[in-house]
Amino acid sequence: MFNRELFIRTLSTRTLGREFRYLPRTGSTNDQLRKICTEENLPGGTLLLTDHQTDGRGRGKRRWYSGKEMNLTFSLLLFPQLSLEDSGFISLMCGVAVVDAIRAGGCSSTGLKWPNDILISGRKLGGILTERFKTDNGPAVIVGIGINVNEDRLQMPGDLQTATASLFTATGRIWRRETLLAAVLGALESYDPARPREILKAWESYCLHVGKTINFHYGSARLRGQFEGLTDRGHARIRVRGQERIFSSGEIEFDDFNN
Ligand code: BTN
């Protein structure tokens, strides 16, 4: 079970995670945090974590699987002072913070796939689902983060075993979820979405496919091109047949796992 005392003792943030809600089991932490928001006046930085997420959601209507008491599945409530266009930075910033924390914990080959998949050796280690909505306290963002921490490959559902990794499968050791979560929040608080340059630079330095040829899906279209980096807004710059194109959403696919 998640050790709340250890987490609080390790936490060094000013606001993120200071309001901490724990549920042994819930459908989706994003859905549950949003529900609590409609019932209570929660402060920005509120964290909701579960040890057993039974109906986890991913981007693009995908599911997010996470084994009981082995991983990190949590959501954060933020009230960013940003325009809708710029709030995409929040997801990039969270991806950077997760990689900061994992690398600081000793797994230096972890990196990012646009927009915010956390990967290791071409396999998915974590994902981020950001959702915006209105509250009485202004526009809010819920950032849901899933990180595969101590799950063994054989414990994962069969169809995920080849495409998914955990910190345990990558490093061969058990990671303390409490200190990792505290490190993610500490890293996150060190960034400011109002200083986007810093975030974009860090993101590009962690990106695993800058300069590489990738397959790209957006809507029902598919193309192949070279990923060149990010625009000032965090959108993808992809060179297709000699011409640079900009995408605010879409999905990158690699030709092989070692890309
Ligand atoms: C993705 O890569 O598709 C995003 C996955 C996001 C999963 C997390 S786990 C905690 C939070 N609650 C959810 O239902 N989803 C996010």
Short mmCIF file of C-alpha atoms and ligand atoms in Angstrom, two decimals:
data_model
loop_
_atom_site.label_atom_id
_atom_site.label_comp_id
_atom_site.label_asym_id
_atom_site.label_seq_id
_atom_site.Cartn_x
_atom_site.Cartn_y
_atom_site.Cartn_z
CA MET A 1 0.00 0.00 0.00
CA PHE A 2 1.10 3.57 -0.70
CA ASN A 3 2.88 4.96 2.37
CA ARG A 4 1.32 8.35 2.91
CA GLU A 5 3.66 9.31 5.79
CA LEU A 6 6.77 8.55 3.77
CA PHE A 7 5.40 10.59 0.86
CA ILE A 8 4.60 13.62 3.04
CA ARG A 9 8.01 13.40 4.75
CA THR A 10 9.79 13.37 1.38
CA LEU A 11 7.69 16.08 -0.24
CA SER A 12 9.55 19.38 -0.61
CA THR A 13 6.99 21.39 -2.59
CA ARG A 14 5.22 24.56 -1.54
CA THR A 15 1.79 23.74 -2.97
CA LEU A 16 1.80 20.69 -5.25
CA GLY A 17 0.53 17.64 -3.39
CA ARG A 18 0.09 19.49 -0.08
CA GLU A 19 -3.61 18.74 -0.32
CA PHE A 20 -3.41 14.98 -0.69
CA ARG A 21 -6.32 12.61 -1.23
CA TYR A 22 -5.85 8.88 -1.29
CA LEU A 23 -8.32 6.27 -2.51
CA PRO A 24 -7.43 2.57 -2.23
CA ARG A 25 -9.48 1.98 -5.36
CA THR A 26 -11.24 4.13 -7.93
CA GLY A 27 -12.31 4.05 -11.58
CA SER A 28 -10.20 6.91 -12.93
CA THR A 29 -8.34 9.48 -10.79
CA ASN A 30 -9.09 12.16 -13.41
CA ASP A 31 -12.82 11.49 -13.21
CA GLN A 32 -12.81 11.22 -9.43
CA LEU A 33 -10.85 14.44 -8.90
CA ARG A 34 -13.18 16.28 -11.22
CA LYS A 35 -16.16 14.94 -9.28
CA ILE A 36 -14.68 16.07 -5.95
CA CYS A 37 -14.06 19.49 -7.55
CA THR A 38 -17.78 19.91 -8.12
CA GLU A 39 -18.49 19.09 -4.46
CA GLU A 40 -15.65 20.90 -2.67
CA ASN A 41 -13.54 23.99 -3.11
CA LEU A 42 -10.21 22.30 -3.69
CA PRO A 43 -6.99 24.35 -3.79
CA GLY A 44 -4.68 24.32 -6.82
CA GLY A 45 -2.08 21.60 -6.43
CA THR A 46 -4.53 19.06 -4.95
CA LEU A 47 -3.35 15.53 -5.62
CA LEU A 48 -5.53 12.45 -5.85
CA LEU A 49 -3.79 9.09 -5.91
CA THR A 50 -5.15 5.59 -6.05
CA ASP A 51 -3.51 2.23 -5.48
CA HIS A 52 -5.97 0.48 -7.75
CA GLN A 53 -7.30 2.27 -10.80
CA THR A 54 -9.95 0.07 -12.39
CA ASP A 55 -11.08 2.21 -15.32
CA GLY A 56 -8.04 4.29 -16.25
CA ARG A 57 -8.34 6.46 -19.33
CA GLY A 58 -5.62 7.30 -21.82
CA ARG A 59 -5.44 9.86 -24.62
CA GLY A 60 -7.63 9.40 -27.67
CA LYS A 61 -10.21 7.17 -25.97
CA ARG A 62 -7.60 4.56 -25.10
CA ARG A 63 -7.61 2.67 -21.80
CA TRP A 64 -4.83 2.91 -19.24
CA TYR A 65 -3.99 -0.33 -17.48
CA SER A 66 -2.22 -0.30 -14.14
CA GLY A 67 -1.71 -3.24 -11.77
CA LYS A 68 -2.82 -2.91 -8.16
CA GLU A 69 -0.37 -1.27 -5.68
CA MET A 70 2.57 -1.46 -8.06
CA ASN A 71 2.57 1.77 -10.02
CA LEU A 72 1.74 5.45 -9.77
CA THR A 73 -1.69 6.56 -10.94
CA PHE A 74 -2.60 10.05 -9.84
CA SER A 75 -4.17 13.34 -10.89
CA LEU A 76 -3.31 16.91 -10.05
CA LEU A 77 -5.61 19.91 -10.01
CA LEU A 78 -4.09 23.12 -11.38
CA PHE A 79 -5.44 26.61 -11.97
CA PRO A 80 -2.97 27.92 -14.55
CA GLN A 81 -3.11 31.58 -15.57
CA LEU A 82 -2.73 30.74 -19.24
CA SER A 83 -4.69 31.12 -22.45
CA LEU A 84 -6.29 27.99 -23.83
CA GLU A 85 -3.68 27.83 -26.62
CA ASP A 86 -0.83 28.01 -24.13
CA SER A 87 -2.25 25.52 -21.67
CA GLY A 88 -0.76 22.76 -23.84
CA PHE A 89 2.48 23.64 -22.09
CA ILE A 90 1.16 22.07 -18.92
CA SER A 91 1.32 18.59 -20.46
CA LEU A 92 4.80 19.19 -21.86
CA MET A 93 5.93 20.51 -18.50
CA CYS A 94 4.57 17.44 -16.71
CA GLY A 95 6.34 15.12 -19.14
CA VAL A 96 9.61 16.94 -18.50
CA ALA A 97 9.10 16.77 -14.72
CA VAL A 98 8.43 13.01 -14.83
CA VAL A 99 11.61 12.44 -16.84
CA ASP A 100 13.59 14.75 -14.51
CA ALA A 101 12.49 12.64 -11.52
CA ILE A 102 13.11 9.27 -13.17
CA ARG A 103 16.54 10.30 -14.43
CA ALA A 104 17.43 11.68 -11.00
CA GLY A 105 16.41 8.27 -9.62
CA GLY A 106 19.06 6.63 -11.82
CA CYS A 107 17.29 5.66 -15.04
CA SER A 108 19.04 7.97 -17.47
CA SER A 109 17.78 6.47 -20.74
CA THR A 110 14.18 7.55 -20.11
CA GLY A 111 12.90 10.12 -22.60
CA LEU A 112 9.87 11.63 -24.26
CA LYS A 113 7.82 10.99 -27.36
CA TRP A 114 5.71 13.90 -28.56
CA PRO A 115 3.55 15.14 -27.04
CA ASN A 116 4.09 13.53 -23.65
CA ASP A 117 4.63 9.78 -23.68
CA ILE A 118 7.37 8.67 -21.34
CA LEU A 119 9.44 5.92 -22.95
CA ILE A 120 12.35 3.68 -22.29
CA SER A 121 13.96 1.53 -25.01
CA GLY A 122 11.03 2.33 -27.28
CA ARG A 123 8.50 1.00 -24.78
CA LYS A 124 5.92 3.03 -22.96
CA LEU A 125 6.69 3.70 -19.31
CA GLY A 126 4.20 6.46 -18.60
CA GLY A 127 1.54 8.68 -20.03
CA ILE A 128 -0.23 11.94 -19.32
CA LEU A 129 -3.86 12.87 -19.83
CA THR A 130 -4.64 16.58 -19.46
CA GLU A 131 -8.23 17.79 -19.29
CA ARG A 132 -9.53 21.35 -19.00
CA PHE A 133 -12.79 22.50 -17.48
CA LYS A 134 -14.41 25.48 -15.80
CA THR A 135 -14.85 25.89 -12.04
CA ASP A 136 -16.12 28.67 -9.76
CA ASN A 137 -12.42 29.49 -9.21
CA GLY A 138 -11.72 29.91 -12.92
CA PRO A 139 -10.43 27.60 -15.66
CA ALA A 140 -8.94 24.44 -14.23
CA VAL A 141 -6.73 21.70 -15.58
CA ILE A 142 -6.58 18.16 -14.32
CA VAL A 143 -3.36 16.42 -15.21
CA GLY A 144 -3.55 12.65 -14.89
CA ILE A 145 -0.24 10.83 -14.79
CA GLY A 146 0.38 7.11 -14.96
CA ILE A 147 3.86 5.68 -14.44
CA ASN A 148 4.61 1.97 -14.57
CA VAL A 149 6.86 1.58 -11.57
CA ASN A 150 7.21 -1.93 -10.13
CA GLU A 151 5.07 -4.03 -12.43
CA ASP A 152 6.77 -7.10 -13.88
CA ARG A 153 6.25 -7.82 -17.57
CA LEU A 154 4.43 -11.08 -16.89
CA GLN A 155 1.94 -9.31 -14.62
CA MET A 156 0.87 -7.05 -17.50
CA PRO A 157 -1.94 -8.08 -19.85
CA GLY A 158 -0.55 -10.06 -22.81
CA ASP A 159 -1.15 -7.38 -25.44
CA LEU A 160 0.85 -4.83 -23.43
CA GLN A 161 3.85 -7.01 -22.68
CA THR A 162 5.88 -6.08 -25.75
CA ALA A 163 4.95 -2.39 -25.97
CA THR A 164 5.15 -1.51 -22.29
CA ALA A 165 7.95 -1.19 -19.76
CA SER A 166 8.17 -0.37 -16.08
CA LEU A 167 11.01 1.07 -14.03
CA PHE A 168 11.38 -2.42 -12.59
CA THR A 169 11.68 -4.13 -15.98
CA ALA A 170 14.10 -1.41 -17.13
CA THR A 171 16.38 -1.33 -14.09
CA GLY A 172 15.83 -4.68 -12.35
CA ARG A 173 15.11 -3.07 -8.99
CA ILE A 174 12.06 -2.05 -6.99
CA TRP A 175 11.47 1.71 -6.85
CA ARG A 176 9.91 3.53 -3.89
CA ARG A 177 6.73 5.03 -5.32
CA GLU A 178 6.46 7.61 -2.53
CA THR A 179 9.86 9.21 -3.13
CA LEU A 180 9.43 9.07 -6.89
CA LEU A 181 6.10 10.88 -6.64
CA ALA A 182 7.60 13.51 -4.33
CA ALA A 183 10.44 13.99 -6.85
CA VAL A 184 7.98 14.38 -9.75
CA LEU A 185 6.07 17.07 -7.85
CA GLY A 186 9.29 18.82 -6.80
CA ALA A 187 10.48 18.89 -10.42
CA LEU A 188 7.10 20.09 -11.61
CA GLU A 189 7.05 22.97 -9.17
CA SER A 190 10.45 24.12 -10.40
CA TYR A 191 8.95 24.96 -13.83
CA ASP A 192 6.70 27.86 -14.65
CA PRO A 193 4.41 27.68 -17.69
CA ALA A 194 4.85 31.45 -17.92
CA ARG A 195 8.52 30.73 -18.82
CA PRO A 196 7.87 28.43 -21.79
CA ARG A 197 11.41 28.65 -23.28
CA GLU A 198 12.84 26.70 -20.37
CA ILE A 199 10.22 23.98 -20.71
CA LEU A 200 10.59 23.70 -24.49
CA LYS A 201 14.36 23.46 -24.19
CA ALA A 202 14.16 20.75 -21.52
CA TRP A 203 11.51 18.89 -23.52
CA GLU A 204 13.63 18.89 -26.68
CA SER A 205 16.66 17.71 -24.74
CA TYR A 206 14.62 14.69 -23.53
CA CYS A 207 12.92 14.01 -26.86
CA LEU A 208 13.92 10.61 -28.27
CA HIS A 209 13.16 11.40 -31.91
CA VAL A 210 14.37 14.91 -32.83
CA GLY A 211 15.89 14.62 -36.34
CA LYS A 212 14.46 11.11 -36.86
CA THR A 213 12.08 9.86 -39.50
CA ILE A 214 8.73 9.05 -37.95
CA ASN A 215 5.26 7.94 -38.99
CA PHE A 216 2.59 10.40 -37.99
CA HIS A 217 -1.18 9.92 -37.62
CA TYR A 218 -3.62 12.78 -37.26
CA GLY A 219 -7.34 12.24 -37.66
CA SER A 220 -7.64 9.65 -40.39
CA ALA A 221 -4.50 10.88 -42.19
CA ARG A 222 -1.05 9.28 -42.09
CA LEU A 223 2.25 10.70 -43.18
CA ARG A 224 5.96 10.07 -42.88
CA GLY A 225 8.49 12.78 -42.21
CA GLN A 226 11.33 14.05 -40.11
CA PHE A 227 10.52 15.36 -36.63
CA GLU A 228 12.31 18.70 -36.32
CA GLY A 229 11.29 19.87 -32.84
CA LEU A 230 8.71 22.11 -31.23
CA THR A 231 7.19 25.47 -32.11
CA ASP A 232 6.95 28.21 -29.45
CA ARG A 233 3.58 26.74 -28.52
CA GLY A 234 4.86 23.18 -28.16
CA HIS A 235 3.35 21.99 -31.43
CA ALA A 236 5.23 19.42 -33.52
CA ARG A 237 7.34 20.58 -36.48
CA ILE A 238 7.52 17.77 -39.03
CA ARG A 239 9.32 18.03 -42.39
CA VAL A 240 7.28 16.21 -45.02
CA ARG A 241 8.73 15.98 -48.56
CA GLY A 242 10.94 19.02 -47.99
CA GLN A 243 8.26 21.19 -46.41
CA GLU A 244 7.82 21.93 -42.73
CA ARG A 245 4.34 21.29 -41.34
CA ILE A 246 3.00 22.15 -37.89
CA PHE A 247 0.68 19.88 -35.88
CA SER A 248 -1.03 20.65 -32.59
CA SER A 249 -2.14 17.05 -32.07
CA GLY A 250 -1.50 13.61 -33.48
CA GLU A 251 0.32 10.42 -32.76
CA ILE A 252 3.88 9.45 -33.58
CA GLU A 253 4.81 5.89 -34.41
CA PHE A 254 8.31 4.54 -34.76
CA ASP A 255 9.36 2.01 -37.37
CA ASP A 256 10.95 -0.15 -34.72
CA PHE A 257 11.39 -0.26 -30.96
CA ASN A 258 14.98 0.93 -31.07
CA ASN A 259 14.26 4.26 -32.69
C1 BTN B 1 -1.85 8.16 -22.34
O1 BTN B 1 -0.65 7.99 -22.53
O2 BTN B 1 -2.69 7.76 -23.16
C2 BTN B 1 -2.30 8.87 -21.10
C3 BTN B 1 -2.40 7.93 -19.94
C4 BTN B 1 -2.82 8.65 -18.67
C5 BTN B 1 -3.08 7.68 -17.54
C6 BTN B 1 -3.33 8.38 -16.24
S1 BTN B 1 -3.33 7.27 -14.87
C7 BTN B 1 -3.95 8.52 -13.83
C8 BTN B 1 -4.94 9.33 -14.62
N1 BTN B 1 -6.27 8.75 -14.53
C9 BTN B 1 -6.71 8.30 -15.70
O3 BTN B 1 -7.82 7.75 -15.89
N2 BTN B 1 -5.77 8.47 -16.64
C10 BTN B 1 -4.61 9.17 -16.11
#
